[in-house]
Structure formats: C-alpha cells, structure tokens
Coordinates of C-alpha atoms in Angstrom, one line a residue:
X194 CA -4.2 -233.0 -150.9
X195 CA -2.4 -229.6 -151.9
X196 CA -4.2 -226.8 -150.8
X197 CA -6.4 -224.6 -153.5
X198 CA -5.1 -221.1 -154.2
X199 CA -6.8 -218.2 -155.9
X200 CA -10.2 -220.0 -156.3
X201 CA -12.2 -218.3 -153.4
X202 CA -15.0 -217.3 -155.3
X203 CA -16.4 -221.0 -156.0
X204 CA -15.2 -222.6 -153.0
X205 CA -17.4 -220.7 -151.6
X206 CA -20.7 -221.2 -153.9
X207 CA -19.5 -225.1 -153.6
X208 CA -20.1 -224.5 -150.2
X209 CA -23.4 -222.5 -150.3
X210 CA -24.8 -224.8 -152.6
X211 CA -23.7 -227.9 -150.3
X212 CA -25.8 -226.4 -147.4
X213 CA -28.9 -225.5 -149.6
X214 CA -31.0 -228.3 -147.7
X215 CA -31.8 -229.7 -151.1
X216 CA -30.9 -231.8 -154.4
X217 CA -28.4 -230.2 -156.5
X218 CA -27.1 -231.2 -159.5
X219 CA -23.8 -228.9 -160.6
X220 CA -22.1 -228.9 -163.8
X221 CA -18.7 -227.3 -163.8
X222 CA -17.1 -226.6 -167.6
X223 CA -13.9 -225.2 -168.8
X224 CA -10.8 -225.4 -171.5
X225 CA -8.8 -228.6 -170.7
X226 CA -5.9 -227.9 -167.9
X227 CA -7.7 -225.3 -166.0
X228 CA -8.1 -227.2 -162.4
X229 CA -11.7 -228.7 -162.6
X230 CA -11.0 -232.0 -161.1
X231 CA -8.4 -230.5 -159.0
X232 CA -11.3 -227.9 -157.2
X233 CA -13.9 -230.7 -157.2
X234 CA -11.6 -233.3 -155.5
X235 CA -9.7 -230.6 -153.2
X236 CA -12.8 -228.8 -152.1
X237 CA -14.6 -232.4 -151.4
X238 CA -11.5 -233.8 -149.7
X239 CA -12.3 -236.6 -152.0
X240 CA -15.6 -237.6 -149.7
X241 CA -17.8 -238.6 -151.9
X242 CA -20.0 -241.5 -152.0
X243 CA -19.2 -242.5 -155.7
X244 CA -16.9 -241.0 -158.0
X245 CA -15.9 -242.5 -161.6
X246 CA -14.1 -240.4 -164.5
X247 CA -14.8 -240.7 -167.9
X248 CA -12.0 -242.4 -170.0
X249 CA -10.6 -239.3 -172.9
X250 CA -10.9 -241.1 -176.6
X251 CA -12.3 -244.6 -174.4
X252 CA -14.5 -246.7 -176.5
X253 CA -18.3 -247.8 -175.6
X254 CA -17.0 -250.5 -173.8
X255 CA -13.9 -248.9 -171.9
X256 CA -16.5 -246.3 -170.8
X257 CA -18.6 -248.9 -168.9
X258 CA -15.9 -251.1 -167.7
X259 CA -14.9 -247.8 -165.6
X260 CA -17.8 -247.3 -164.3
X261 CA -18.6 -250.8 -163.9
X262 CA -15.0 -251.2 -161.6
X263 CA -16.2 -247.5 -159.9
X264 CA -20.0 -249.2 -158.8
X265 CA -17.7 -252.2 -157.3
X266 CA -14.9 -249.8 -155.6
X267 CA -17.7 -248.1 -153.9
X268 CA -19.2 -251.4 -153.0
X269 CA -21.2 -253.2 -155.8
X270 CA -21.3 -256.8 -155.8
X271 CA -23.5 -257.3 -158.8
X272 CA -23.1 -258.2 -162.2
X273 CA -21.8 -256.1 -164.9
X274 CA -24.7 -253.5 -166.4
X275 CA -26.0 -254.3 -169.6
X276 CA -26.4 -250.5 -170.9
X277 CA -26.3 -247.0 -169.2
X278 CA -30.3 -247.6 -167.9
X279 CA -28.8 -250.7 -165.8
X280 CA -25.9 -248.6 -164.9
X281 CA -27.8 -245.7 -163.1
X282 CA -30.4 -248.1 -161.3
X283 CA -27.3 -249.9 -160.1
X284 CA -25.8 -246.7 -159.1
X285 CA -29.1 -245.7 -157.3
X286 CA -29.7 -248.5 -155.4
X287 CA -25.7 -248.4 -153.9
X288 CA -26.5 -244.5 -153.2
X289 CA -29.8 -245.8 -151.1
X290 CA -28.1 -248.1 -148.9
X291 CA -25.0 -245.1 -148.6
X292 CA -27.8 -243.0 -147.3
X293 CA -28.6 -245.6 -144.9
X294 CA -25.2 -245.8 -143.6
X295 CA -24.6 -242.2 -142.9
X296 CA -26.4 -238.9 -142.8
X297 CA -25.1 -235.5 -144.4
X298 CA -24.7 -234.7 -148.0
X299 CA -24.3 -237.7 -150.2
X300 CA -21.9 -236.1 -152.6
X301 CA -21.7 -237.7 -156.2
X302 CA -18.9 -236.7 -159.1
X303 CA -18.8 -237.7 -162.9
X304 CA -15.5 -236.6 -164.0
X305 CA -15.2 -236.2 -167.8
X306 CA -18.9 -237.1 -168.5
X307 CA -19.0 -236.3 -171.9
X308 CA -16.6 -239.3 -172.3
X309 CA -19.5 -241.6 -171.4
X310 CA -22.1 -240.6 -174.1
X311 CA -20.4 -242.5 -177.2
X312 CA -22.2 -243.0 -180.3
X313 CA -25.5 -244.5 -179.8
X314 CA -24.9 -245.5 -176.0
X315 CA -28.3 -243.5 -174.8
X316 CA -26.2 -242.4 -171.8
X317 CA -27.6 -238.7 -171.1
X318 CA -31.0 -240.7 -171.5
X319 CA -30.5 -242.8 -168.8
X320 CA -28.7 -239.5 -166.8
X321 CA -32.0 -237.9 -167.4
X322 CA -34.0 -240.7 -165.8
X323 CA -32.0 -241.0 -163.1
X324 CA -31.9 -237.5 -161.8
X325 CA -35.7 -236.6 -162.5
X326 CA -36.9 -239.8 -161.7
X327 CA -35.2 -240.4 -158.4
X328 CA -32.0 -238.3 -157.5
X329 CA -34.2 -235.1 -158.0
X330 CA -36.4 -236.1 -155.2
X331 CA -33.5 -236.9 -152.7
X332 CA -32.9 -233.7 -150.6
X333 CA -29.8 -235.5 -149.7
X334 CA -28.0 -235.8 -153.3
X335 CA -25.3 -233.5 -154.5
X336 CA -24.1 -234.7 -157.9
X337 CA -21.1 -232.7 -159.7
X338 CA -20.3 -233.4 -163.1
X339 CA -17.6 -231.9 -165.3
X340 CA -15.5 -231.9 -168.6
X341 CA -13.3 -230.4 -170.9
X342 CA -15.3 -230.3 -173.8
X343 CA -17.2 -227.7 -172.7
X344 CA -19.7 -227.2 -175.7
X345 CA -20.8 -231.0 -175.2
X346 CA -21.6 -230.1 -171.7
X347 CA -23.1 -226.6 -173.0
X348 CA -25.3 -228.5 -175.5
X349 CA -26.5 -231.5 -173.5
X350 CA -26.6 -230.6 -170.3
X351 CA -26.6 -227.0 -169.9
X352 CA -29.2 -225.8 -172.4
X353 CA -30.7 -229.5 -172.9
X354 CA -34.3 -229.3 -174.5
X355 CA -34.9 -233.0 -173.7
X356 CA -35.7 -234.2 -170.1
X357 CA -32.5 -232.2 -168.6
X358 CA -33.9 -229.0 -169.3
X359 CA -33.2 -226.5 -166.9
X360 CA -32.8 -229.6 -164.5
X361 CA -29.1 -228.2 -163.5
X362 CA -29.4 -226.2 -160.7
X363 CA -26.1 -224.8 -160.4
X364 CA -23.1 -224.0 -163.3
X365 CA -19.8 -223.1 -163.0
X366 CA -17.7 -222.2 -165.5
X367 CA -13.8 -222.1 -164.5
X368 CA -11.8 -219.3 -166.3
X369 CA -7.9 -219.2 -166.3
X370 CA -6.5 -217.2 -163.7
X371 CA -6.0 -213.6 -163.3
X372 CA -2.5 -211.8 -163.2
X373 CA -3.6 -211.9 -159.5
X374 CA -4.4 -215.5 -159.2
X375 CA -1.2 -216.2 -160.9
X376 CA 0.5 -214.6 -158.6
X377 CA -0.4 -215.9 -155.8
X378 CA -0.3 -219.7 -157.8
X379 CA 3.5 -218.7 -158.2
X380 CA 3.8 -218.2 -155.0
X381 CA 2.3 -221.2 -153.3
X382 CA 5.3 -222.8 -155.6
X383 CA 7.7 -221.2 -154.0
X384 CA 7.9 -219.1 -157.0
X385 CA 8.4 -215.4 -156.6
X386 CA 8.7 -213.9 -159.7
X387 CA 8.8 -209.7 -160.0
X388 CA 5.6 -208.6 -161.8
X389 CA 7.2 -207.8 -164.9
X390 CA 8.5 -211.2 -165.6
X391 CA 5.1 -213.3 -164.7
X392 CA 3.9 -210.4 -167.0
X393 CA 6.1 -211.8 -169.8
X394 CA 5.4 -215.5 -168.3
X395 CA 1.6 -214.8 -168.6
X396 CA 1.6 -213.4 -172.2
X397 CA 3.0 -216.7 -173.5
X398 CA 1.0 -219.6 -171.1
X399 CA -2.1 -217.4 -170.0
X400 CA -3.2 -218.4 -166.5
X401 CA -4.2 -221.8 -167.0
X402 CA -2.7 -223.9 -163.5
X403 CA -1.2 -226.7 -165.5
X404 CA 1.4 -224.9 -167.9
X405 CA 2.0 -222.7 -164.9
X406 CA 2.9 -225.9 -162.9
X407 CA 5.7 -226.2 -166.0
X408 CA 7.7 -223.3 -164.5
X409 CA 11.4 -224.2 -162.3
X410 CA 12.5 -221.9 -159.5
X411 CA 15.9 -220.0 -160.7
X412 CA 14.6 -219.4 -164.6
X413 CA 14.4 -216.3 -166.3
X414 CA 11.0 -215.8 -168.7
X415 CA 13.2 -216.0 -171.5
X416 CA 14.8 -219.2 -170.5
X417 CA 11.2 -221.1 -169.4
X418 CA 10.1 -220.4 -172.5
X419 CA 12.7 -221.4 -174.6
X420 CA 12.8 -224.8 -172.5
X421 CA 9.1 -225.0 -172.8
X422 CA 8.9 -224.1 -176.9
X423 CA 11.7 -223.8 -178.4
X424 CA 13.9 -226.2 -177.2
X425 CA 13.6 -229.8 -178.8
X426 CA 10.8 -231.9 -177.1
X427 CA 9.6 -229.4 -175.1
X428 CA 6.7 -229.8 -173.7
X429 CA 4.1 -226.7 -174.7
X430 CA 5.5 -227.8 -178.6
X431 CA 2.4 -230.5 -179.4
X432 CA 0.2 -229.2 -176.7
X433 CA -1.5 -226.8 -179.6
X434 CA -2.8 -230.3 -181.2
X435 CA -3.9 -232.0 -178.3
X436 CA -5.4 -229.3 -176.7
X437 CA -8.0 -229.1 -179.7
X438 CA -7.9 -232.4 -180.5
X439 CA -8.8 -233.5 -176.9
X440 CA -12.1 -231.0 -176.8
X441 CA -13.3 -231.6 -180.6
X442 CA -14.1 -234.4 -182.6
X443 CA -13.2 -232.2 -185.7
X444 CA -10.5 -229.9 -184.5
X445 CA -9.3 -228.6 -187.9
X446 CA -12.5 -226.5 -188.3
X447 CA -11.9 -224.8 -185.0
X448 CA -8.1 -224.6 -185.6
X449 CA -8.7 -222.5 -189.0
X450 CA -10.7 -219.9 -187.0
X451 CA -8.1 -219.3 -184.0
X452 CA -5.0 -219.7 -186.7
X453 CA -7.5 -216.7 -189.0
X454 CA -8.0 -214.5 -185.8
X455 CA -4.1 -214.5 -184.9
X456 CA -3.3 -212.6 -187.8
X457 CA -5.9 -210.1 -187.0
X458 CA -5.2 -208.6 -183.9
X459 CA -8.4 -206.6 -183.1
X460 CA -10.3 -208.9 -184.5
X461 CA -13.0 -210.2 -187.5
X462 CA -16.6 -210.0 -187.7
X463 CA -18.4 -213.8 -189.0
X464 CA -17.8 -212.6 -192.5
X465 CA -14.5 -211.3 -192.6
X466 CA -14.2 -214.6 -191.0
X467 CA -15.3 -216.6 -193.8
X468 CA -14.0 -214.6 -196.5
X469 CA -10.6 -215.2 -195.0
X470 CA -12.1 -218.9 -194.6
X471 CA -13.1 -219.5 -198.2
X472 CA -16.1 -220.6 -195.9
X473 CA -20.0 -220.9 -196.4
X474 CA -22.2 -219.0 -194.0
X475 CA -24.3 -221.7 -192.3
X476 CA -25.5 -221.9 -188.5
X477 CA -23.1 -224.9 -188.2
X478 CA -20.0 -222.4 -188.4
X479 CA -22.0 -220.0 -185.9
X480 CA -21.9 -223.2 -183.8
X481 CA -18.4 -223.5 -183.8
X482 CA -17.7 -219.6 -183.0
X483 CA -19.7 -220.2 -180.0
X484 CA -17.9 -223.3 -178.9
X485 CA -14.6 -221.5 -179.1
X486 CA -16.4 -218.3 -177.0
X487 CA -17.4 -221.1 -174.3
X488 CA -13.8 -222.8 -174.1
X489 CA -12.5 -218.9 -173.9
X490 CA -10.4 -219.1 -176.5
X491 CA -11.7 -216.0 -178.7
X492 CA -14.7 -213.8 -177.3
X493 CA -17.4 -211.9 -178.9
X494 CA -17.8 -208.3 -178.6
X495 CA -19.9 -205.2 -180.8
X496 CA -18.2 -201.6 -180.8
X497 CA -20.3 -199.1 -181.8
X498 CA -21.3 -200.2 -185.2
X499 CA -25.3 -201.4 -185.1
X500 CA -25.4 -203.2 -188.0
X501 CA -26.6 -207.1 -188.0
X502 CA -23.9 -209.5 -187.3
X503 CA -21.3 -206.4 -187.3
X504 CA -20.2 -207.9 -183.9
X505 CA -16.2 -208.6 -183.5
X506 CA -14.7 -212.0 -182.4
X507 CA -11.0 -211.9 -181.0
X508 CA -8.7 -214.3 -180.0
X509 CA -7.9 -213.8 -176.4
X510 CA -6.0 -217.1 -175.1
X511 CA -2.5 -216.8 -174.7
X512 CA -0.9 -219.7 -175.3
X513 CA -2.7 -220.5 -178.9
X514 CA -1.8 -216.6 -179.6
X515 CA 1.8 -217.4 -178.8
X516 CA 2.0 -220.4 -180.3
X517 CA 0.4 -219.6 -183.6
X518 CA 2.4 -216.3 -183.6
X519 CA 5.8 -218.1 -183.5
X520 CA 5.0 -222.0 -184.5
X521 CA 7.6 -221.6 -187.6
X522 CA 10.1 -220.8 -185.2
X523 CA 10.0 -224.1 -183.0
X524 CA 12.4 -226.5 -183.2
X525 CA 15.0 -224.0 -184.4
X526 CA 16.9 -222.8 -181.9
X527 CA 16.4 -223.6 -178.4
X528 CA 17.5 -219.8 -177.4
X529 CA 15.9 -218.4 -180.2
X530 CA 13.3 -216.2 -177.6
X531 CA 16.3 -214.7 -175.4
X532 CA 18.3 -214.0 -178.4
X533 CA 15.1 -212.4 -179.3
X534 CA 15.3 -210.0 -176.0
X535 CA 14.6 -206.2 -177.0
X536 CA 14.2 -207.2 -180.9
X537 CA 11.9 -204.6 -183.0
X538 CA 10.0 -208.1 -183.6
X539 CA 9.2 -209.5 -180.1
X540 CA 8.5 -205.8 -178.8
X541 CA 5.9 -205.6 -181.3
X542 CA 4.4 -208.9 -179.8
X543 CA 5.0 -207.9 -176.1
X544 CA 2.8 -204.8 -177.3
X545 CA 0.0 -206.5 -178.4
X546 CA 0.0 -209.1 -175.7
X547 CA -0.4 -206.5 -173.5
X548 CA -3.6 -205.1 -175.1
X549 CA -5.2 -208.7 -174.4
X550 CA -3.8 -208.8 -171.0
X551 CA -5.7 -205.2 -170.4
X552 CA -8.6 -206.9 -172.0
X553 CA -8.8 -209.8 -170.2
X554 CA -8.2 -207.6 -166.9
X555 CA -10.9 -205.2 -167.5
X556 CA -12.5 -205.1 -164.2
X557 CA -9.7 -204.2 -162.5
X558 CA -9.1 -201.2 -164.6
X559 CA -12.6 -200.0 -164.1
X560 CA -11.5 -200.2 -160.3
X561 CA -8.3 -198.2 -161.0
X562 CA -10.1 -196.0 -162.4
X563 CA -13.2 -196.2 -159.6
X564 CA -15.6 -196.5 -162.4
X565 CA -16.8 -199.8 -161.5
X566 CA -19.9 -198.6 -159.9
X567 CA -21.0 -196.9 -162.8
X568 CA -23.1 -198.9 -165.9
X569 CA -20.2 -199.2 -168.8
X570 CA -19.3 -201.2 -171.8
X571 CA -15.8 -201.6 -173.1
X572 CA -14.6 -202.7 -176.7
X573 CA -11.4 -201.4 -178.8
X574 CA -12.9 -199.7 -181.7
X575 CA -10.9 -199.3 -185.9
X576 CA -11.8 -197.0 -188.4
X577 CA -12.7 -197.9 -192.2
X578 CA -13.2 -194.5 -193.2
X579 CA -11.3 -192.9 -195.9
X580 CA -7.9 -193.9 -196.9
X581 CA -6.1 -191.3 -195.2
X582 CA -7.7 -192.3 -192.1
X583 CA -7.9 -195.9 -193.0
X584 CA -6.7 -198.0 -190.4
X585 CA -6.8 -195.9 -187.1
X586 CA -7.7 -198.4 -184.3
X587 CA -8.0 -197.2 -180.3
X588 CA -6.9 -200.0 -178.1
X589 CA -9.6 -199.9 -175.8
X590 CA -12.7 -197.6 -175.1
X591 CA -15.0 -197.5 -171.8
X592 CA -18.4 -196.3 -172.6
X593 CA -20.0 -195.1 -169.5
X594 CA -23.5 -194.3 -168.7
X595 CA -22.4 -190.7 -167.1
X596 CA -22.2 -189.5 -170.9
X597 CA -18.3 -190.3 -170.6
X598 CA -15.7 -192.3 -172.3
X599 CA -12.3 -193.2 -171.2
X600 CA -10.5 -193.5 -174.7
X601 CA -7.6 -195.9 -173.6
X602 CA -4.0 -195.9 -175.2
X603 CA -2.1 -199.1 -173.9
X604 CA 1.4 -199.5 -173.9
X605 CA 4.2 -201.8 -172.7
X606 CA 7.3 -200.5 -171.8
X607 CA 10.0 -201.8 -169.6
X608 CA 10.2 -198.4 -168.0
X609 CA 8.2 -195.6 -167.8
X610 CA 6.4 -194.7 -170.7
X611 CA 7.4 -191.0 -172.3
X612 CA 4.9 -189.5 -174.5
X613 CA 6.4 -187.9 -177.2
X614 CA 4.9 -184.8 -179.1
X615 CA 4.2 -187.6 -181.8
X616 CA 2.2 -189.9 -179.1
X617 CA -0.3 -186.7 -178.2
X618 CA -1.1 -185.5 -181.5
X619 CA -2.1 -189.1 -182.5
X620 CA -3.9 -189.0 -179.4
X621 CA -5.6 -186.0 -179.9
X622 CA -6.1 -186.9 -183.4
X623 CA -7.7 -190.5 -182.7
X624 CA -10.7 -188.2 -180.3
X625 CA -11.3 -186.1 -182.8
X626 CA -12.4 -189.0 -185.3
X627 CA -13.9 -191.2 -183.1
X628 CA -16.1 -188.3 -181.9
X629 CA -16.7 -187.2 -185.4
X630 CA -17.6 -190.3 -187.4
X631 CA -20.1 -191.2 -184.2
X632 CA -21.4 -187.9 -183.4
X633 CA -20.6 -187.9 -179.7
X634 CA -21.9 -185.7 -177.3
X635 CA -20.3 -187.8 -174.5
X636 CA -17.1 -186.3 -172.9
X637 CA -13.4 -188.0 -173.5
X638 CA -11.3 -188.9 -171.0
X639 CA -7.5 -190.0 -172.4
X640 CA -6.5 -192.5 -170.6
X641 CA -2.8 -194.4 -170.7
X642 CA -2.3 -198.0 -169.2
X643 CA 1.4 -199.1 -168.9
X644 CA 3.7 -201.5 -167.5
X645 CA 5.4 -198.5 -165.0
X646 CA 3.3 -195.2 -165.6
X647 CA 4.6 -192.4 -167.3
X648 CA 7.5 -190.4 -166.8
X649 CA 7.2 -186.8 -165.8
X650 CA 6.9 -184.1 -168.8
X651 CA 5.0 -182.1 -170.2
X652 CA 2.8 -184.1 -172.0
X653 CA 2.0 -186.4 -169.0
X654 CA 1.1 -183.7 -167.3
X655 CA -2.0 -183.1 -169.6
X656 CA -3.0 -186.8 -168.8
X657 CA -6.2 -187.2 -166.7
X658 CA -5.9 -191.0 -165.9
X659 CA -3.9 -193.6 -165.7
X660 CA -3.5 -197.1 -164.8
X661 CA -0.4 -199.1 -164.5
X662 CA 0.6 -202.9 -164.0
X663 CA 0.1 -203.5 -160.8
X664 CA -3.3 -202.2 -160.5
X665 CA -4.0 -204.9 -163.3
X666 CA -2.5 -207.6 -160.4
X667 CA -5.8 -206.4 -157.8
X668 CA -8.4 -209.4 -157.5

C-alpha cells in the first residue's frame, strides 16, 4: 500500500491503543474524502481478522448480503443470517476460532457502519450485544469502526445513552490537513508547488487528501482550478451535492445554513441565522448546527459578548466557501478563474480566504508568536455600535491570560504588505473602540499576518509582531 504522509499524530495513538493489553473498541469520524479508510487499512497493513464496509445508499438487504459474503471471505461456511443478532453471533464464533489460530491483536474494522443501521434493522442493538456481552471481555479484540456521516456516528455511538454508552474507548476524529500536511501530501506526489500557489490551491479545495489527489504535475493554481470547476464536466462541479447528499438524509436543511453563512463572512449567531432562514427556533435546527460543527464545515465560536446564545457560527471549509462563492460562474467559461488573475473581485476573495486560512491555522500563530504556552482564546470580533462606527470588524483577536491581547490585522498580498498612513490610523482607530466599548484594562499588541511580511517604512517600524506565511506552514 502507498505509504501515509502527514498523519503522525494518530498513527501513533493507533499504535498505543493496539498495545494497551486490553479490548478496545475505536470509532474514527470525519467529512467524506478525508483518508479514514485509507489510515485504517494503511496503518493495519490490511491484517485484520474480519473486515466488511458498509454499502453508501445500500438497501436492508444489500447491507447484509455484504456482510454475509465478508463472514464467508474470512471463512464462514454457514448459512445466511437471518437479522443483525444472527449476524454478530456468527461473527463471534468465526473471531473464537481466529483466536485459536493465532495469538496477537485480533483486529476487527466496520467501514461505513452507519450504512448498516437501515430503518428498523435493530443493527446498533445487536452491535451493543455483541461488544458488551462478549467482545468487551476479550483482552484480545481491537474493533475499528468508521463513517462519513459523522453525526450518525456522534449520536449512536459516540454519546449513545443506550447499551453503548461510554462503551467506546477510544475516538478519533480526522480533520483536513494543515498547510503543513499539504505540503508534505504534495510532495509525496511528486508535486512541489511554491507556498504561495498551494496557498491559492488550498483556499479553493481545503486540505482534504482526495481533491488534493485531483491536482497534475506542470499546472498553474489558476489552470487546476479552472480544469477542476470551471471547465465543463469537471470534476469538483457536482461534488457540492454529493458531498451533502452522501452525509445527510435531508441535505437541503444543511445546505441552506452553509449557502446563509457564505454570505456572511464573520459569521451569524442561531438567530441571525434563522431570520435570514425564515426559520423556526427549535432544538431540531440546534441539531443540525452541531452536525455541520462535527463534519467541520462551520465552527462555533463566542467573542466577548455574554449574552445567551450570542455565540457566532462561521463557515470555515474551503471548498463549500469556494464553491458557493462562485457556483453562478461554472460552466461559463472554462478560463474564467485565470482571466480572473489580479481582478478587484477575486482579490477580495483571496483576502478573505486568507482570514479562514489564519483561522484554521491558529496554533501555529500562537507559536509564531511564542504565546502558545500561555492560557488564550481567539475569535475575530465586529462592532454594532453606532452608525458611524457600524460595521468595524477586527480579523482576529488573541485574548491571553497575561492581561494581553494581540489585536490581529490579516492580509494577503502577493508581495510585501506596505502599510499606508490610511492602514495605521484604522488600526489605531479599531484599538481605541474595541478597548472602549469593553472597557479593557488588558494591554494591545498590533499584530499583522501576511503572505511575505511587511516592507520596510515607517509605519512597519511601529509594528510589534508579525507573522507571515510560512510560519502558518510549521506542524
């Protein structure tokens, strides 16, 4: 199998929880096309002692005929179960005489599980049985399940209140890659791109391993993304609808919500939300916020307003940011994004891309910065004051527990950044409010993050820190 790059943090609790000396049961979650099967099966070597995969969209009986034909692969001669309790006793009894046969971990994966539990099939009934009626008791046992609909695996597995609860020892949620993990994915392609491109790259496919895997050696940014949007058939054009369509049984709900938070760049709280909904408040729609945090498509986040349910959800994936900003212009023209190169109108979006890649990338600017140590708390914060002030927003702020904030201005540039005697005063200006409407007694740090840094004047001068992008590339 290919090798694993930029995953080193769960190979290696995949391997601390294979030599725990006792039974584990792991559930691994995360957005469709981020690498789950692809760890699992890599980091296994595909040794496992029974291994089926749930079949996307299968009906009751396609969903037991694979498992069925998995039991008999691994050595089943029986007849075809009856229902999911004959299923697992079946599956039991092969795994007894495997343990028989050979010593070591007995290692068990359920790809896809979600898949198995259609309507009325009793299947997590009969998972529940099996686990804490036999496989819990096995020191030997090591079963991995996974799936793409994540909040089906949140809900029934993860935070079960049934027979499951608290039954999974281990979870593992797989995020997309960082602009570091990217890079190094790139590169064990034989792609090596220069940082500002994979920027650009990144901003319109996020670091998800399987639209990455799109990319052909000798293409600008401008010309894989045309090929990949904009050009006819290409192959991120339906990906919006089967993305959501694949993880929810009612993906227009969810849709709504992420196609609501692309116009709003910083953000809406739950009622803007269903304002700009037409929507009725009811814990159903809180459900679907959360499944959306869980699949990291938007994320939830409070600034420093206190009030109940003032906190802020964002949309933070990449490709559904891209692809709702610029949907309208598919199918056009297959060069429409290089003709767009250096337009007023795809600066604007490279600009606030960037904020989200800064967001997303957090940690390492706290590193930059060497303020990682220190107890913090980071959100971008917008005024509603009065309308002369109405509509000031700082890109980001880190609130640290030395009585200091690092009040963040974030630009992309293709060069170094100047600041301009326009640039400081707004600067200046956006500390002054922010310190006045919430009475701060904490000190301000300005802080830029660009692409390059900033070029030498006077103004720059005056500028206590600074990150820049290849900080943002440190895992």
């Amino acid at each position: 199998m290919a090798s694993i790059v930029a995953r080193r943090e769960e190979l290696t609790e995949f391997d601390r929880i294979a030599e725990s000396g006792k039974s584990e049961f792991v559930a691994v979650y995360g957005r469709r096309r981020i690498g789950k099967t692809f760890l699992i099966r890599n980091w296994a070597n595909n040794d496992f002692a029974f291994d089926v995969s749930g079949i996307l969209e299968g009906s009751a009986k396609e969903q037991m005929t694979a498992f069925y034909q998995a039991l008999k692969d691994y050595g089943f001669t029986g007849d075809r179960p009856a229902d999911w309790s004959q299923a697992f006793i079946n599956l039991r009894d092969l795994l007894k005489q495997k343990m028989k046969e050979s010593s070591g971990r007995i290692k068990i994966f359920i790809d896809e599980l979600p898949c198995f539990d259609t309507n009325g099939s009793n299947f997590v009934h009969a998972l529940d049985h099996f686990w804490n009626a036999w496989a819990a008791w096995e020191d030997r046992i090591m079963l991995i399940v996974c799936g793409s609909a994540t909040s089906w695996m949140i809900r029934n597995l993860i935070d079960n209140k049934g027979g499951l609860h608290n039954r999974i020892s281990h979870e593992l949620h797989l995020k997309p890659f960082t602009l570091g993990e990217t890079e190094l994915y790139l590169q064990s392609m034989g792609l090596n791109i220069p940082r500002v491109s994979l920027l650009q790259l990144y901003m319109a496919l996020g670091g998800v391993p399987y639209y990455l895997n799109l990319l052909q050696k000798g293409e600008s940014p401008a010309q894989a993304i045309d090929r990949l949007y904009f050009k006819s058939g290409g192959e991120m054009y339906r990906e919006f609808n089967r993305l959501f369509k694949s993880l929810y049984k009612k993906p227009d709900v969810y849709t709504n919500i992420v196609r609501a938070l692309a116009k709003s760049p910083k953000g809406l709280t739950r009622q803007e939300l269903l304002e700009k909904l037409g929507a009725t408040s009811t814990g159903l729609f809180s459900s679907k916020l959360e499944d959306l945090v869980h699949c990291d498509f938007i994320r939830y986040y409070h600034d420093r307003n206190k009030k109940k349910n003032a906190g802020i959800y964002q949309l933070v994936d990449f490709f559904t940011y891209f692809y709702l900003s610029f949907e309208d212009r598919f199918q056009t023209d297959e060069h429409y994004w290089s003709k767009q190169l250096n337009t007023p109108e795809q600066n604007t979006w490279f600009g606030l891309s960037f904020e989200r890649v800064c967001q997303t990338h957090v940690e390492q600017i706290k590193r930059a910065l060497r303020i990682d140590v220190i107890l913090n708390r980071n959100y971008p914060w917008r005024f509603k004051g009065n309308e002369s002030e109405k509509g000031l927003q700082i890109d980001m702020l880190i609130e640290r527990a030395d009585n200091m904030i690092n009040l963040c201005e974030i630009k992309y540039c293709k060069d170094e950044y100047v600041i301009t005697a326009e640039d400081d005063r707004k600067m200046r200006h956006r500390q002054e409010v922010f310190t006045r409407e919430n009475k701060l007694k904490a000190g301000i740090i300005p802080t830029y993050i660009t692409t390059f840094g900033l070029e030498k004047n006077g103004y720059a001068n005056e500028v206590p820190a600074q990150v820049t992008l290849d900080q943002l590339f440190e895992n």
